[in-house]
Amino acid sequence: MRFLPGTPRALGLAAALVATAMAGPAAPQPVARTARAPQAAEEGGKASAGAEAGATPLRGSLGVPVGERLLSSSDPAARLRGIERLGAIGTEEAVSALLAALDQHGAPGARDPRTRLAAVRALAPHAQRDSVRQLLARELSESAPARGAASPLGEVLRGTAALALARTGERRALGVLVNAIVQGGAAGEAAARAIKAHPPASLQLLLGSRKRLEPALASFLGDLGDLRAIAALRPMLEGGDRAAQVAAARALARLGDEAAMAKARAWLRKPEPGLFEPTAEILVYLGAPEAPDAVAALLGSELGRLEGLRLAELAPTERLVPALARALPVLPDDARPRVVAAIGRAGGAEAARQLRRLLNERPELATAVAFALATMPGAEARAAVAELFDGPRAAKDADLRRLGLRAGVVRGLVLRDAPEALEKRLLAALAAPKGSSDRAVGVFGAVALGLRDAVDVVGACSPSSCDRAAVHAAARGALARGERALAALAPLFAALASPPGAASAAKSGDAAPDAAAISAGVALLAEPGGGAIATSRLAALAEAGGPLSPLAARALATRDDEVVRGRIERLIEGSDPVVRAHVALGLGSDPMPDSVSLLARAYRFEDDPAVRRAIVRGLSRRTEVQRRRVLVAARDLDPDEGVRALARAALSGADARALDLPRSALATGVVWVAIVPNDRSASGSASSRPARLVRPDGLAVPVVADPDGVLLVPAVPPGASAVLLAPATPPGDAGS
């Protein structure tokens, strides 16, 4: 399939009760008041009898031996409790015991990624100690599978270790990170992200005693964006090391320092093969008048075309349109839609002319060209779109007419600059036969632009009698009209998702919803609690997989009770990260107070950053005190910048509603997907194909394509979206 995107488990830090409750020296007391000691014995050890006045704190004398015994257990859960116990105690003895256990290669769990991640989190507050810093350095740099690098948690482990080092702000810890950056690879990337998250107070802490900076370090200083680095980078422009010169010039250009301009212009006068790309990049970053010509030269070179395309996307200008058009035929197939988009972003009359030419000469790029025209400002582009659906060829070519109508609707949604004849043509398309692609385009456009109401267009609809193509189009169009329009589809969704016999079908394992129910499921965006859908049906939909599963799982989590708790736990521990994220969002509104513990456990070893963001969003809506430890850990040590930002906001006392997913007013992008079968004999598999679109904010939208295999999804926030097609149903099966 070919897709064309448009513009747009909880950190287990709960310390053992005995260890935290008995902080401080033990005062002389009657024996009857030492009743807590047996609790420690249950954890794996016996209470010490030497707690007398003047002795060491009880949590130190009791907790460390117990923690050591737990660490030697063959039970992974017991080992994790031991790590958390020793980390919560925090004494030198406890830290040493934890380090010793981790350094014993034959010890149980010493190579387990979960054990080591928990240990890194527990030791992070003690990163100033030499022994702890050395362990964190090993976790950052070692890439052997035994250390967890091959595990899905490998990236989380590296990132957490790097953040723990960067937070100290100490020279030796930062030296570890700088060395990782110089060496490159996954460790270097994690180190760079950590320093960006916690910039040092002084750049000298990063540079140390270096007289000349390595190229990798110079490049990082440009990405860091700290203007204090200019003084260290300028001397690198001179000297015999060409790689260092190039890295320094690029970094200075990123920092906006024009000292790199003279060097780039000198390279431009005496071109060398290895300097074409950095020269053009420097000129682009500094906004030099020679930049378009340098990029055009790259586009015309055999080895530099892809880099030229990247720079053309970075700094679009009308002067690059001819060079982009010439480069398109010789670029790889997967890069050609990018060229079309770059031409559209460049804009102007020449861009519109080139796009019209491509529409005639390269039909395989028709969708990309139409989208570029739809999103390109200017009268020339608007006229080109109007010609697609209202020109001489449109009357004879139904495919071209539908392409133009869709482009006009996208233009109306994105730029508020629809061609004048669009409304008339959309309303005419509404009169096309039911189930046709023409009518589907008319329904979508009329609803999305507010010309018709979604419910009125669909009319009477039941599982046995329904214009499904109209339902698919109207539901997607309602996305552009906001929550009120989506909520109006709730009765339709209830009727389609819970038809007679649905309960018996769920018991038999056949809980797959009808395609029309999938489309109408967008109503769950406006009704996160599931509305009138029965809890048993929500559970069946959530567990069945498919486009509706994430939103059904979110709704199910808001109805948590003793009956459905087990199903919610299975969903949040399942293999689909999108479903896990939606369960976490739903648990934020769970009426059961102990749901915060579900979120806390879910965060501990979650490897998907999108799921961790959802968990933090869910925790931001909770008021229980247990949430704080998870949010603090997420704020300080989560490798994902988005997770840290959400946790900071939640801990600052921000209104939980401010952390909710963006409303439609902020989601103005449109995704345009053309489903093209790999095998022409399977052309029917693209028709009315259900799919799940995951927006950049992580919210999953259930959609179904038009009969001609096209998906237009409005109200998408800026960023990269993902589309997952449901498996094609064999001909003759229900719902095909």
XYZ file of C-alpha atoms in Angstrom:
736
model
C 0.000 0.000 0.000
C 1.163 3.562 -0.630
C 0.330 6.268 1.871
C 0.548 9.990 1.393
C 0.514 11.824 4.711
C -0.833 15.323 4.738
C 0.084 18.343 6.767
C -0.637 17.954 9.083
C 4.447 -0.014 33.162
C 4.280 2.916 36.727
C 7.584 3.624 38.152
C 7.884 1.324 41.081
C 9.375 3.749 43.571
C 7.139 2.891 46.519
C 9.572 2.187 49.337
C 9.019 -0.698 51.717
C 6.717 0.267 54.544
C 9.136 -0.748 57.229
C 12.026 1.174 55.717
C 10.173 4.452 55.262
C 8.167 4.371 58.457
C 11.198 3.935 60.682
C 13.387 6.824 59.645
C 15.617 8.197 62.341
C 17.296 6.787 65.417
C 15.455 4.250 67.501
C 14.604 5.654 70.909
C 14.247 3.372 73.963
C 10.701 2.059 74.005
C 8.749 -0.717 75.646
C 9.121 -4.006 73.828
C 5.417 -4.008 73.010
C 5.971 -1.104 70.587
C 8.357 -2.958 68.306
C 5.546 -4.799 66.560
C 6.716 -3.723 63.077
C 9.723 -6.014 63.110
C 7.841 -9.118 61.904
C 6.930 -7.216 58.702
C 10.581 -7.175 57.772
C 10.784 -10.906 58.365
C 7.944 -11.415 55.903
C 9.980 -9.567 53.296
C 12.757 -12.111 53.563
C 14.684 -11.452 56.755
C 14.449 -11.365 60.563
C 14.451 -8.185 62.611
C 17.652 -7.251 64.329
C 17.532 -7.359 68.098
C 20.142 -4.659 68.537
C 17.922 -1.566 68.187
C 18.949 0.379 71.242
C 19.449 4.013 72.028
C 22.360 5.420 70.075
C 22.325 2.604 67.484
C 22.139 3.177 63.732
C 18.701 4.044 62.291
C 16.356 1.092 62.170
C 15.790 1.470 58.440
C 19.540 1.141 57.922
C 20.029 -1.864 60.156
C 16.859 -3.630 59.115
C 16.467 -2.557 55.518
C 19.892 -3.293 54.048
C 20.068 -6.993 54.996
C 16.509 -7.481 53.834
C 17.250 -5.682 50.579
C 20.303 -7.834 49.961
C 18.301 -11.020 50.492
C 15.604 -9.793 48.154
C 18.215 -9.022 45.506
C 19.490 -12.583 45.639
C 16.015 -14.005 45.132
C 15.104 -15.922 41.989
C 11.759 -14.077 41.921
C 12.002 -10.977 39.659
C 9.351 -9.128 41.692
C 11.311 -9.735 44.901
C 14.497 -8.438 43.277
C 12.734 -5.266 42.234
C 11.481 -4.753 45.788
C 15.035 -5.167 46.998
C 16.308 -2.524 44.589
C 13.605 -0.086 45.587
C 14.192 -0.762 49.282
C 17.927 -0.079 49.053
C 17.369 2.979 46.876
C 14.837 4.405 49.343
C 17.220 3.856 52.273
C 19.924 5.748 50.410
C 22.699 5.289 52.951
C 26.233 4.576 51.816
C 25.818 1.002 53.004
C 22.607 0.567 51.011
C 24.091 2.036 47.837
C 27.195 -0.114 48.170
C 25.062 -3.225 48.655
C 23.078 -2.434 45.545
C 26.190 -1.797 43.478
C 27.801 -4.984 44.708
C 24.780 -7.035 43.743
C 24.682 -5.537 40.268
C 28.394 -6.152 39.703
C 28.017 -9.861 40.429
C 27.605 -11.155 36.899
C 26.292 -14.476 38.109
C 23.767 -12.934 40.496
C 20.066 -13.521 39.739
C 18.728 -10.797 37.473
C 22.066 -8.982 37.136
C 21.599 -8.999 33.356
C 17.843 -8.447 33.362
C 16.978 -5.095 31.697
C 14.113 -4.465 34.133
C 16.375 -5.049 37.107
C 19.038 -2.740 35.733
C 16.536 -0.019 34.811
C 15.094 -0.094 38.307
C 18.625 0.091 39.687
C 19.541 3.085 37.533
C 16.443 4.924 38.729
C 17.189 4.032 42.348
C 20.823 5.123 42.067
C 20.184 8.331 40.111
C 20.032 10.536 43.268
C 23.523 9.263 44.145
C 25.126 9.874 40.738
C 27.762 12.153 42.328
C 29.448 9.108 43.860
C 32.299 7.684 41.823
C 31.034 4.106 41.997
C 27.521 5.088 40.916
C 28.825 7.282 38.116
C 30.881 4.369 36.814
C 27.843 2.092 36.786
C 25.779 4.720 34.957
C 28.578 5.121 32.424
C 28.540 1.377 31.769
C 24.783 1.336 31.300
C 25.094 4.217 28.846
C 27.893 2.858 26.724
C 27.735 -0.910 26.814
C 25.918 -2.348 23.811
C 26.126 -6.053 24.576
C 22.677 -7.689 24.497
C 23.249 -8.932 28.029
C 23.110 -5.349 29.226
C 19.672 -4.833 27.743
C 20.600 -3.040 24.525
C 18.764 -5.687 22.491
C 15.711 -5.374 24.726
C 12.933 -2.887 23.943
C 13.954 -1.273 27.228
C 17.492 -0.695 25.963
C 16.773 2.824 24.757
C 14.967 3.706 27.982
C 17.859 2.326 30.003
C 20.470 4.319 28.084
C 18.436 7.488 28.195
C 17.739 7.195 31.925
C 21.415 6.643 32.697
C 22.384 9.640 30.573
C 19.847 11.912 32.287
C 21.018 10.772 35.710
C 24.554 11.826 34.767
C 23.530 15.118 33.160
C 21.427 16.176 36.151
C 24.488 16.248 38.398
C 26.091 19.057 36.396
C 29.483 17.760 37.520
C 32.569 17.817 35.322
C 33.291 14.078 35.558
C 29.705 13.080 34.786
C 29.562 15.475 31.851
C 32.895 14.098 30.671
C 31.308 10.666 30.409
C 28.548 12.111 28.256
C 30.929 14.076 26.053
C 33.014 10.964 25.437
C 29.857 9.140 24.400
C 28.996 11.942 21.959
C 32.454 11.762 20.426
C 32.180 7.992 20.018
C 28.731 8.303 18.439
C 26.075 5.618 18.112
C 23.048 5.105 20.316
C 24.979 6.078 23.444
C 26.058 9.339 21.834
C 22.503 10.178 20.845
C 21.262 9.503 24.370
C 24.071 11.620 25.827
C 23.299 14.518 23.479
C 19.619 14.472 24.424
C 20.508 14.402 28.126
C 22.794 17.435 27.912
C 20.161 19.343 25.952
C 17.675 18.532 28.712
C 20.133 19.681 31.417
C 22.558 22.211 29.875
C 25.655 22.811 32.005
C 26.128 26.054 33.873
C 29.455 26.522 32.110
C 30.528 25.238 28.714
C 33.963 24.674 30.173
C 32.461 21.738 32.043
C 31.780 20.203 28.629
C 34.948 21.189 26.840
C 37.354 20.396 29.655
C 40.993 20.913 28.731
C 40.524 20.231 25.016
C 42.559 22.547 22.808
C 40.842 21.321 19.648
C 37.341 19.982 19.549
C 36.474 16.730 17.839
C 34.120 17.178 14.824
C 31.339 15.267 16.588
C 31.569 17.560 19.615
C 31.618 20.660 17.414
C 28.480 19.463 15.639
C 26.778 18.864 18.978
C 27.590 22.412 20.127
C 25.777 23.719 17.058
C 22.728 21.625 17.907
C 22.882 22.678 21.564
C 22.164 26.264 20.554
C 24.357 27.846 23.228
C 25.920 31.038 21.836
C 28.788 30.721 24.295
C 30.126 27.977 22.039
C 30.966 30.472 19.284
C 34.258 31.419 20.923
C 35.378 27.795 20.967
C 34.218 27.082 17.422
C 35.686 30.040 15.525
C 39.351 28.999 15.910
C 38.484 25.660 14.318
C 37.765 27.369 10.987
C 41.485 27.619 10.382
C 43.930 24.726 10.352
C 44.680 21.638 8.362
C 41.885 19.399 9.640
C 39.209 19.759 6.988
C 36.679 17.620 8.884
C 37.019 19.910 11.909
C 36.642 22.998 9.716
C 33.459 21.653 8.156
C 31.966 20.655 11.510
C 32.798 24.037 13.051
C 31.416 25.980 10.093
C 28.182 24.014 10.143
C 27.835 24.509 13.907
C 28.489 28.248 13.638
C 25.913 28.532 10.866
C 23.332 26.800 13.051
C 24.163 29.309 15.790
C 23.662 32.164 13.326
C 27.291 33.300 13.393
C 28.370 34.786 10.072
C 31.990 33.868 10.683
C 31.146 30.723 8.733
C 29.949 32.755 5.748
C 33.419 33.682 4.519
C 34.588 30.091 4.754
C 31.535 28.837 2.819
C 32.012 31.423 0.110
C 35.663 30.468 -0.214
C 34.640 26.837 -0.644
C 32.085 27.954 -3.202
C 34.774 29.692 -5.284
C 37.086 26.668 -5.193
C 34.677 23.750 -5.053
C 35.824 20.379 -3.812
C 33.655 17.252 -4.122
C 33.319 16.711 -0.381
C 32.391 20.331 0.312
C 29.310 20.769 -1.885
C 26.814 19.670 0.754
C 28.224 21.528 3.801
C 28.680 24.696 1.751
C 25.054 24.714 0.642
C 23.837 23.937 4.159
C 25.858 26.782 5.676
C 24.555 29.249 3.098
C 20.968 28.102 3.707
C 21.215 28.454 7.485
C 22.710 31.928 7.187
C 20.198 33.043 4.552
C 22.882 33.941 2.026
C 21.747 35.157 -1.410
C 23.855 32.393 -2.989
C 21.918 29.684 -1.113
C 19.273 28.865 -3.779
C 21.932 28.474 -6.479
C 24.001 26.216 -4.224
C 20.981 24.044 -3.469
C 20.065 23.922 -7.147
C 23.585 22.724 -7.926
C 23.173 19.958 -5.379
C 19.848 18.932 -6.922
C 21.629 18.670 -10.256
C 24.443 16.473 -8.963
C 24.194 12.702 -8.901
C 25.436 12.244 -5.352
C 23.908 15.292 -3.723
C 20.302 15.228 -4.910
C 18.775 13.891 -1.712
C 20.708 16.407 0.381
C 19.597 19.135 -2.010
C 15.997 18.003 -1.566
C 16.387 18.172 2.221
C 17.701 21.727 2.012
C 14.955 22.709 -0.420
C 12.411 21.467 2.106
C 14.222 23.390 4.842
C 14.253 26.707 2.959
C 11.593 26.751 0.207
C 11.882 29.451 -2.434
C 10.432 30.001 -5.904
C 13.942 30.041 -7.359
C 14.260 26.317 -6.651
C 11.129 25.213 -8.525
C 12.826 24.556 -11.907
C 15.686 22.626 -10.255
C 13.222 20.527 -8.266
C 11.216 19.739 -11.397
C 14.368 18.655 -13.243
C 15.491 16.462 -10.343
C 12.179 14.626 -9.934
C 12.614 12.041 -12.741
C 16.067 10.962 -11.539
C 15.270 10.698 -7.843
C 14.099 7.412 -6.242
C 10.377 6.700 -6.418
C 9.867 7.165 -2.691
C 11.432 10.648 -2.839
C 9.247 11.968 -5.648
C 6.218 12.851 -3.494
C 8.635 14.908 -1.366
C 9.704 16.793 -4.494
C 6.086 17.533 -5.338
C 5.474 18.802 -1.800
C 8.617 20.961 -1.961
C 7.420 22.533 -5.209
C 4.092 23.304 -3.569
C 5.748 24.887 -0.531
C 7.933 27.013 -2.817
C 4.768 28.520 -4.297
C 4.271 30.974 -7.126
C 3.066 30.843 -10.703
C 5.930 28.608 -11.866
C 5.170 26.093 -9.128
C 1.508 25.940 -10.190
C 2.567 25.454 -13.813
C 4.973 22.638 -12.952
C 2.372 20.901 -10.808
C -0.176 21.049 -13.626
C 2.393 19.512 -15.960
C 3.129 16.716 -13.496
C -0.569 15.987 -13.201
C -0.700 15.258 -16.937
C 2.640 13.481 -17.263
C 2.837 11.487 -14.033
C -0.562 10.105 -13.020
C 1.054 8.043 -10.232
C 1.748 11.366 -8.473
C -1.777 12.725 -8.944
C -2.664 12.617 -5.244
C 0.587 14.313 -4.248
C 0.091 17.020 -6.875
C -3.526 17.640 -5.848
C -2.534 17.950 -2.205
C 0.293 20.350 -3.052
C -2.098 22.566 -5.034
C -4.697 22.376 -2.274
C -2.274 23.646 0.366
C -0.373 26.198 -1.752
C -1.475 29.809 -1.217
C -2.144 32.005 -4.210
C -4.604 32.604 -7.005
C -2.664 30.383 -9.415
C -3.078 27.322 -7.201
C -6.746 28.084 -6.522
C -7.415 28.322 -10.254
C -5.575 25.061 -10.877
C -7.734 23.283 -8.290
C -10.923 24.719 -9.801
C -9.871 23.488 -13.236
C -9.537 19.939 -11.883
C -13.223 19.621 -10.972
C -14.795 22.310 -13.166
C -12.651 22.297 -16.310
C -13.263 20.746 -19.715
C -11.696 17.389 -18.771
C -13.660 17.049 -15.534
C -16.943 16.231 -17.294
C -15.341 13.235 -19.016
C -12.919 12.050 -16.333
C -14.668 11.058 -13.080
C -11.388 10.266 -11.334
C -9.997 13.715 -12.134
C -13.232 15.371 -11.021
C -13.179 13.609 -7.660
C -9.497 14.477 -7.261
C -10.309 18.141 -7.823
C -13.290 18.120 -5.456
C -11.161 16.630 -2.711
C -8.417 19.175 -3.360
C -10.999 21.958 -3.169
C -12.312 20.688 0.161
C -8.793 20.433 1.572
C -8.094 23.965 0.375
C -11.250 25.181 2.062
C -10.341 23.457 5.324
C -6.658 24.376 5.449
C -6.506 27.786 3.761
C -10.146 28.893 3.909
C -9.703 29.652 0.199
C -11.956 27.232 -1.653
C -12.735 27.902 -5.350
C -16.058 29.620 -5.938
C -17.632 26.733 -7.861
C -16.789 24.142 -5.204
C -20.036 24.357 -3.213
C -22.176 23.942 -6.311
C -20.224 20.895 -7.493
C -20.256 19.252 -4.058
C -24.015 19.574 -3.772
C -24.366 18.128 -7.259
C -22.242 15.160 -6.220
C -24.659 14.509 -3.353
C -27.232 13.496 -5.945
C -25.044 10.678 -7.264
C -26.226 7.094 -6.668
C -25.912 5.699 -3.147
C -22.744 3.765 -2.512
C -20.840 5.519 -5.296
C -17.499 7.262 -4.930
C -18.961 10.476 -6.349
C -21.612 10.626 -3.627
C -19.033 9.820 -0.965
C -16.913 12.796 -2.068
C -19.956 15.040 -2.023
C -21.017 13.884 1.432
C -17.557 14.359 2.894
C -17.092 17.827 1.444
C -20.573 19.053 2.320
C -20.275 17.900 5.928
C -16.671 19.005 6.426
C -17.347 22.505 5.095
C -20.581 22.863 7.055
C -22.924 22.799 4.054
C -24.883 19.822 5.391
C -25.311 18.110 8.751
C -23.803 14.624 9.031
C -26.897 13.030 10.568
C -29.196 14.562 7.973
C -27.055 13.372 5.077
C -26.847 9.808 6.372
C -30.552 9.600 7.090
C -32.111 6.380 8.325
C -29.438 3.784 8.914
C -29.559 0.354 10.490
C -27.282 -2.699 10.319
C -29.546 -4.204 7.673
C -30.139 -1.105 5.565
C -27.591 1.672 5.309
C -25.696 3.727 2.740
C -22.380 2.737 4.255
C -20.263 4.834 1.920
C -22.202 7.906 3.066
C -21.695 6.969 6.714
C -17.953 6.619 6.180
C -17.687 9.983 4.458
C -20.043 11.831 6.821
C -18.233 10.563 9.911
C -14.879 11.745 8.610
C -16.399 15.052 7.583
C -17.847 15.528 11.074
C -14.302 15.515 12.445
C -13.841 18.971 10.945
C -16.962 20.325 12.673
C -15.944 19.670 16.272
C -17.277 17.757 19.256
C -20.915 18.740 18.828
C -21.052 17.217 15.356
C -19.305 14.097 16.595
C -21.635 13.753 19.568
C -24.602 13.901 17.189
C -23.389 10.605 15.726
C -23.621 8.843 19.100
C -27.147 7.398 18.552
C -26.080 6.076 15.157
C -22.987 4.474 16.660
C -25.035 2.892 19.451
C -27.451 1.398 16.928
C -24.700 0.061 14.676
C -22.249 -1.104 17.348
C -24.825 -2.957 19.445
C -27.263 -4.527 16.996
C -29.565 -7.395 18.018
C -27.472 -10.499 18.564
C -24.293 -8.570 19.430
C -24.226 -10.035 22.930
C -24.362 -13.620 21.681
C -21.773 -12.816 19.016
C -19.426 -11.474 21.666
C -19.774 -14.670 23.670
C -18.929 -16.723 20.622
C -15.845 -14.631 19.942
C -17.225 -12.890 16.829
C -17.236 -9.316 18.133
C -15.961 -7.597 14.993
C -18.050 -4.475 14.291
C -19.617 -3.591 10.975
C -17.665 -1.110 8.830
C -20.377 1.506 9.335
C -20.047 1.096 13.097
C -16.301 1.669 12.769
C -16.920 4.970 11.012
C -19.612 6.083 13.440
C -17.184 5.229 16.242
C -15.723 8.737 15.917
C -18.559 9.607 18.309
C -16.358 8.138 21.058
C -14.008 11.085 20.558
C -16.744 13.317 21.962
C -17.984 10.747 24.496
C -14.847 9.312 26.161
C -17.009 7.351 28.580
C -18.702 5.367 25.833
C -22.138 6.988 25.984
C -24.999 4.519 25.711
C -22.837 1.545 24.697
C -23.064 -1.302 27.195
C -19.937 -2.065 29.173
C -19.893 -5.654 27.956
C -19.963 -4.467 24.353
C -17.188 -1.937 24.992
C -15.080 -4.719 26.463
C -15.698 -6.925 23.432
C -14.775 -4.106 21.046
C -11.637 -3.250 23.031
C -10.435 -6.851 23.028
C -11.332 -7.582 19.406
C -8.569 -5.379 17.987
C -9.129 -3.249 14.895
C -9.771 0.462 14.390
C -12.330 0.795 17.207
C -10.296 -1.010 19.843
C -8.331 1.986 21.242
C -11.322 4.271 21.808
C -13.378 1.390 23.210
C -10.517 0.572 25.583
C -10.386 4.189 26.754
C -14.113 4.166 27.444
C -13.931 0.812 29.214
C -11.249 2.120 31.582
C -13.571 4.913 32.732
C -16.059 2.247 33.881
C -13.614 0.325 36.024
C -15.074 -1.911 38.718
C -14.423 -5.337 40.174
C -16.060 -7.030 37.200
C -14.006 -5.419 34.412
C -10.754 -4.760 36.299
C -9.158 -7.962 35.045
C -9.911 -7.082 31.433
C -8.508 -3.573 31.886
C -5.308 -5.004 33.348
C -4.901 -7.334 30.388
C -5.416 -4.481 27.954
C -2.861 -2.177 29.592
C -0.345 -5.032 29.559
C -1.165 -6.080 25.984
C 0.964 -6.026 22.866
C -0.707 -3.045 21.131
C 0.887 0.209 22.346
C -1.955 2.317 20.964
C -4.482 0.371 23.041
C -2.228 0.591 26.109
C -2.060 4.365 25.705
C -5.827 4.713 25.461
C -6.376 2.562 28.549
C -4.034 4.913 30.404
C -6.021 7.930 29.211
C -9.240 6.317 30.397
C -7.795 5.454 33.809
C -7.339 9.163 34.391
C -11.130 9.344 34.770
C -11.514 5.975 36.485
C -13.859 6.166 39.504
C -11.808 3.558 41.399
C -9.166 5.229 43.629
C -6.701 2.382 43.244
C -6.521 2.899 39.475
C -3.580 5.200 40.162
C -1.679 2.045 41.105
C -2.468 0.561 37.695
C -0.966 3.621 36.057
C 2.046 3.506 38.354
C 2.761 -0.123 37.540
C 2.226 0.466 33.848
C 4.837 3.220 33.767
C 7.648 1.196 35.344
C 8.827 -0.733 32.302
C 6.882 0.808 29.435
C 9.215 1.111 26.441
C 6.938 3.131 24.137
C 7.219 6.904 24.750
C 3.717 7.552 23.403
C 2.282 5.200 26.019
C 4.316 6.889 28.759
C 2.944 10.255 27.668
C -0.572 8.867 27.944
C 0.190 7.483 31.412
C 1.392 10.900 32.560
C -1.727 12.497 31.087
C -3.808 9.987 33.007
C -1.902 10.646 36.236
C -2.361 14.396 35.779
C -6.093 13.887 36.266
C -5.670 11.859 39.458
C -5.565 13.388 42.925
C -4.186 10.456 44.903
C -0.845 11.019 46.589
C 0.635 7.914 44.937
C 0.853 9.745 41.639
C 3.582 12.099 42.815
C 6.453 9.603 42.898
C 5.769 8.519 39.345
C 5.461 12.083 38.091
C 8.697 13.114 39.805
C 10.539 10.185 38.257
C 9.039 10.973 34.857
C 9.978 14.632 35.168
C 13.581 13.907 36.127
C 14.569 10.696 34.373
C 12.278 9.881 31.450
C 14.269 9.872 28.181
C 11.364 11.375 26.237
C 11.162 15.159 26.240
C 7.381 15.110 25.865
C 6.950 12.898 28.923
C 9.166 15.183 30.998
C 7.262 18.273 29.901
C 3.879 16.752 30.737
C 5.138 15.606 34.131
C 6.531 19.069 34.903
C 3.207 20.642 34.066
C 1.294 18.134 36.184
C 3.578 18.686 39.188
C 3.390 22.467 38.829
C -0.318 22.351 39.601
C -1.508 23.037 36.060
C -5.179 22.396 35.413
C -5.497 18.795 34.262
C -7.652 19.987 31.387
C -4.668 21.935 30.066
C -2.880 18.622 29.575
C -5.748 17.038 27.681
C -5.359 16.219 24.008
C -5.745 19.234 21.679
C -9.252 20.311 20.777
C -10.312 20.575 17.158
C -9.597 24.314 17.172
C -5.905 23.449 17.408
C -6.140 20.518 14.994
C -6.482 22.032 11.537
C -4.392 19.683 9.398
C -5.715 17.178 6.883
C -4.307 13.723 6.122
C -4.820 12.498 2.558
C -4.183 8.793 1.996
C -4.473 6.958 -1.316
C -4.678 3.192 -0.830
C -3.047 1.503 -3.804
C -2.949 -2.319 -3.868
C 0.420 -3.886 -4.559
C -1.338 -6.390 -6.814
C -3.760 -5.073 -9.417
C -5.867 -8.204 -9.060
C -6.591 -7.133 -5.473
C -8.019 -3.729 -6.388
C -11.197 -4.484 -4.463
C -9.246 -4.667 -1.206
C -8.794 -0.881 -1.217
C -12.510 -0.138 -1.499
C -14.121 0.984 1.777
C -11.096 -0.301 3.718
C -11.243 0.271 7.501
C -8.182 1.834 9.070
C -6.879 3.375 12.256
C -5.259 6.791 12.046
C -3.086 7.657 15.032
C -2.739 11.407 15.279
C 0.538 13.076 16.345
C -0.884 13.497 19.855
C -1.460 9.729 20.093
C -5.248 9.717 19.748
C -6.557 6.961 17.462
C -9.329 7.812 15.006
C -11.349 4.981 13.389
C -11.940 5.665 9.695
C -13.100 3.856 6.564
C -11.992 4.782 3.042
C -14.275 5.836 0.222
C -15.267 3.208 -2.380
C -12.334 4.307 -4.575
C -9.831 3.712 -1.766
C -9.201 7.319 -0.720
C -9.080 8.581 2.849
C -9.384 12.244 3.771
C -9.145 12.837 7.525
C -9.457 16.417 8.787
C -8.858 17.960 12.212
C -5.384 16.486 12.661
C -2.820 18.343 14.813
C 0.566 19.236 13.291
C 3.119 16.441 13.166
C 3.505 12.934 11.800
C 0.457 10.680 11.742
C 0.398 6.901 11.293
C -2.166 4.861 9.377
C -2.749 1.166 10.017
C -5.072 -0.625 7.599
C -7.331 -3.332 8.937
C -6.772 -6.730 7.300
C -8.608 -7.060 4.017
C -11.663 -9.287 4.197
C -11.801 -12.073 1.600
C -14.545 -11.572 -1.013
C -17.856 -12.965 0.154
C -17.187 -12.496 3.853
C -19.398 -10.197 5.908
C -18.264 -6.612 5.724
C -16.191 -7.065 2.568
